[in-house]
Amino acid sequence: MSSERVPVELSKGVNGLDKIILRETRGSSAEVYLYGGHVTSWKNEHGEELLFVSSKALFKPPKAIRGGIPICFPQFSNHGPLEQHGFARNRFWSIDTDPPAFPTNSSSKALIDLILRPSEEDMKIWPHSYEFRLRVALGPGGDLMLTSRIRNTNTDGKPFTFTFACHTYFSVSDISEVRVEGLETLDYLDNLQNKERFTEQGDAITFETEVDKIYLSTPTKIAILDHEKKRTFVIRKDGLPDAVVWNPWDKKVKAMADFGDDEYKHMLCVEAAAIEKPITLKPGEEWRGRQELSAVPSSYCSGQLDPQRVLQGS
């Protein structure tokens, strides 16, 4: 069996950090760092990278990795007293050698189960005991699935509350040629206007300036259409009612040391999230959130991409 087809391989990544490489038989792949439980690569069967990671990303703890799919837990952004986006994305996770049964509709062997538990230091800043289990899997068609299971293991009888996001950075050819379908007419909180609530207008979301919005009560399927690459990303999600859309644009990106000045043109974050209504778990209770990403060739209809076929399809 050639090493190229081993479905799960433990390897060393940037700066010697441990990573897991997942390979699907048809050629797609993904890479997950134990640092942050962080997916840093997702490639299709042609070897094309589908996620954006900055060329200036620092793979140096305690700094979070810029790009890929950071996990925001137990706090999204500054929605609470903790550090920006919580601490799960800059902790070392472990491989879960005895995961509980996951209901799955995929026979894929290209999967890894990770687990995060709080350290004594973590308990000082967020005094709750939990188990966060993350399964990263590649489906037979190259779809990337992230399933998060968070359980309250407090022994003091106390519930805890958290917000959450899969902060996915998609790789796009040119942000000005991209549009997002599935969020039109929805309410959103605008992080650039003190989280004020607005209603989205128009047919689709396009980009010509900085965007940082939390769309509320979103559908289970959202499409990102990349005209230039003739590619459509489809996000399917469960247990994650909100969707964050973010691009920092030119001015803000210059203030980020781990982000190239022009790289905002080649990325877009669309994040499956639970923010507006925080999740509360009593001891023993478990929450589950899931996102599945697929990349499909875009179909054309009278010179335009036809997102309805994507959004209404399976």
CSV table of C-alpha atoms in Angstrom, one decimal, residues 53-170:
chain,number,residue,atom,x,y,z
A,53,VAL,CA,-3.8,30.0,5.0
A,54,SER,CA,-1.8,33.2,5.1
A,55,SER,CA,1.7,33.0,3.7
A,56,LYS,CA,2.6,34.9,6.9
A,57,ALA,CA,0.8,32.6,9.3
A,58,LEU,CA,2.8,31.9,12.5
A,59,PHE,CA,2.8,28.3,13.5
A,60,LYS,CA,4.1,29.4,16.9
A,61,PRO,CA,2.0,28.8,20.1
A,62,PRO,CA,0.4,30.6,21.7
A,63,LYS,CA,-0.5,32.5,18.5
A,64,ALA,CA,-3.5,31.1,16.6
A,65,ILE,CA,-2.8,29.9,13.1
A,66,ARG,CA,-4.1,32.5,10.5
A,67,GLY,CA,-6.3,30.6,8.1
A,68,GLY,CA,-7.8,27.2,7.6
A,69,ILE,CA,-10.5,26.4,10.1
A,70,PRO,CA,-9.9,27.8,13.6
A,71,ILE,CA,-12.3,26.6,16.3
A,72,CYS,CA,-13.9,29.4,18.3
A,73,PHE,CA,-14.8,28.1,21.8
A,74,PRO,CA,-16.0,28.9,24.4
A,75,GLN,CA,-16.5,32.4,23.1
A,76,PHE,CA,-16.9,33.9,19.6
A,77,SER,CA,-14.9,37.1,19.0
A,78,ASN,CA,-15.4,39.6,21.8
A,79,HIS,CA,-18.9,38.4,22.8
A,80,GLY,CA,-17.9,37.8,26.4
A,81,PRO,CA,-15.1,38.3,28.9
A,82,LEU,CA,-12.5,35.9,27.5
A,83,GLU,CA,-9.7,36.5,24.9
A,84,GLN,CA,-10.8,37.0,21.3
A,85,HIS,CA,-12.4,33.8,20.0
A,86,GLY,CA,-11.8,31.9,23.3
A,87,PHE,CA,-8.9,29.5,23.8
A,88,ALA,CA,-9.7,26.2,22.0
A,89,ARG,CA,-7.8,27.5,18.9
A,90,ASN,CA,-4.5,27.9,20.8
A,91,ARG,CA,-4.5,24.8,23.0
A,92,PHE,CA,-2.9,21.5,22.2
A,93,TRP,CA,-5.6,18.8,21.5
A,94,SER,CA,-5.1,15.1,21.9
A,95,ILE,CA,-6.0,12.2,19.6
A,96,ASP,CA,-9.1,10.5,21.1
A,97,THR,CA,-8.2,6.8,21.0
A,98,ASP,CA,-11.6,5.7,22.3
A,99,PRO,CA,-14.3,8.0,20.9
A,100,PRO,CA,-17.9,7.3,21.6
A,101,ALA,CA,-20.0,6.2,18.6
A,102,PHE,CA,-20.7,8.9,16.0
A,103,PRO,CA,-23.8,8.5,13.9
A,104,THR,CA,-22.3,8.8,10.5
A,105,ASN,CA,-23.6,8.4,6.9
A,106,SER,CA,-20.1,7.9,5.5
A,107,SER,CA,-17.9,4.8,5.3
A,108,SER,CA,-14.8,6.9,5.1
A,109,LYS,CA,-11.7,5.7,6.8
A,110,ALA,CA,-10.0,9.1,6.4
A,111,LEU,CA,-11.0,10.5,9.7
A,112,ILE,CA,-9.5,11.5,13.0
A,113,ASP,CA,-11.0,12.0,16.5
A,114,LEU,CA,-9.5,14.8,18.7
A,115,ILE,CA,-10.4,15.7,22.2
A,116,LEU,CA,-9.8,18.9,24.3
A,117,ARG,CA,-10.2,19.0,28.1
A,118,PRO,CA,-9.4,22.0,30.3
A,119,SER,CA,-6.0,22.5,32.0
A,120,GLU,CA,-5.7,23.9,35.5
A,121,GLU,CA,-4.8,27.2,33.9
A,122,ASP,CA,-7.9,27.1,31.7
A,123,MET,CA,-10.0,26.5,34.8
A,124,LYS,CA,-8.8,29.8,36.3
A,125,ILE,CA,-10.1,31.8,33.3
A,126,TRP,CA,-13.2,29.7,32.6
A,127,PRO,CA,-14.0,27.6,35.6
A,128,HIS,CA,-15.9,24.7,33.9
A,129,SER,CA,-15.1,21.1,33.3
A,130,TYR,CA,-15.9,19.9,29.7
A,131,GLU,CA,-14.9,17.4,27.0
A,132,PHE,CA,-14.8,18.8,23.5
A,133,ARG,CA,-14.6,16.0,20.9
A,134,LEU,CA,-13.9,17.0,17.3
A,135,ARG,CA,-14.1,14.5,14.4
A,136,VAL,CA,-12.6,15.6,11.1
A,137,ALA,CA,-13.5,13.4,8.2
A,138,LEU,CA,-13.1,13.3,4.4
A,139,GLY,CA,-16.1,11.8,2.6
A,140,PRO,CA,-15.8,9.7,-0.5
A,141,GLY,CA,-16.4,12.7,-2.8
A,142,GLY,CA,-13.9,14.8,-1.0
A,143,ASP,CA,-16.3,16.6,1.3
A,144,LEU,CA,-14.8,17.8,4.5
A,145,MET,CA,-16.9,17.2,7.7
A,146,LEU,CA,-16.3,18.6,11.1
A,147,THR,CA,-18.4,17.3,13.9
A,148,SER,CA,-18.1,19.0,17.3
A,149,ARG,CA,-19.4,17.4,20.5
A,150,ILE,CA,-19.2,19.4,23.7
A,151,ARG,CA,-20.2,17.8,27.0
A,152,ASN,CA,-20.5,19.5,30.5
A,153,THR,CA,-18.5,17.3,32.9
A,154,ASN,CA,-18.8,19.7,35.9
A,155,THR,CA,-19.2,17.8,39.2
A,156,ASP,CA,-20.4,20.8,41.1
A,157,GLY,CA,-23.9,20.8,39.4
A,158,LYS,CA,-23.2,24.0,37.6
A,159,PRO,CA,-24.3,24.6,34.0
A,160,PHE,CA,-22.1,26.5,31.6
A,161,THR,CA,-22.9,28.7,28.6
A,162,PHE,CA,-20.8,29.2,25.4
A,163,THR,CA,-20.7,30.6,21.9
A,164,PHE,CA,-19.1,28.8,19.0
A,165,ALA,CA,-17.9,29.1,15.4
A,166,CYS,CA,-16.0,27.1,12.8
A,167,HIS,CA,-14.1,30.1,11.5
A,168,THR,CA,-13.5,28.7,8.0
A,169,TYR,CA,-11.2,30.7,5.6
A,170,PHE,CA,-12.1,29.7,2.0
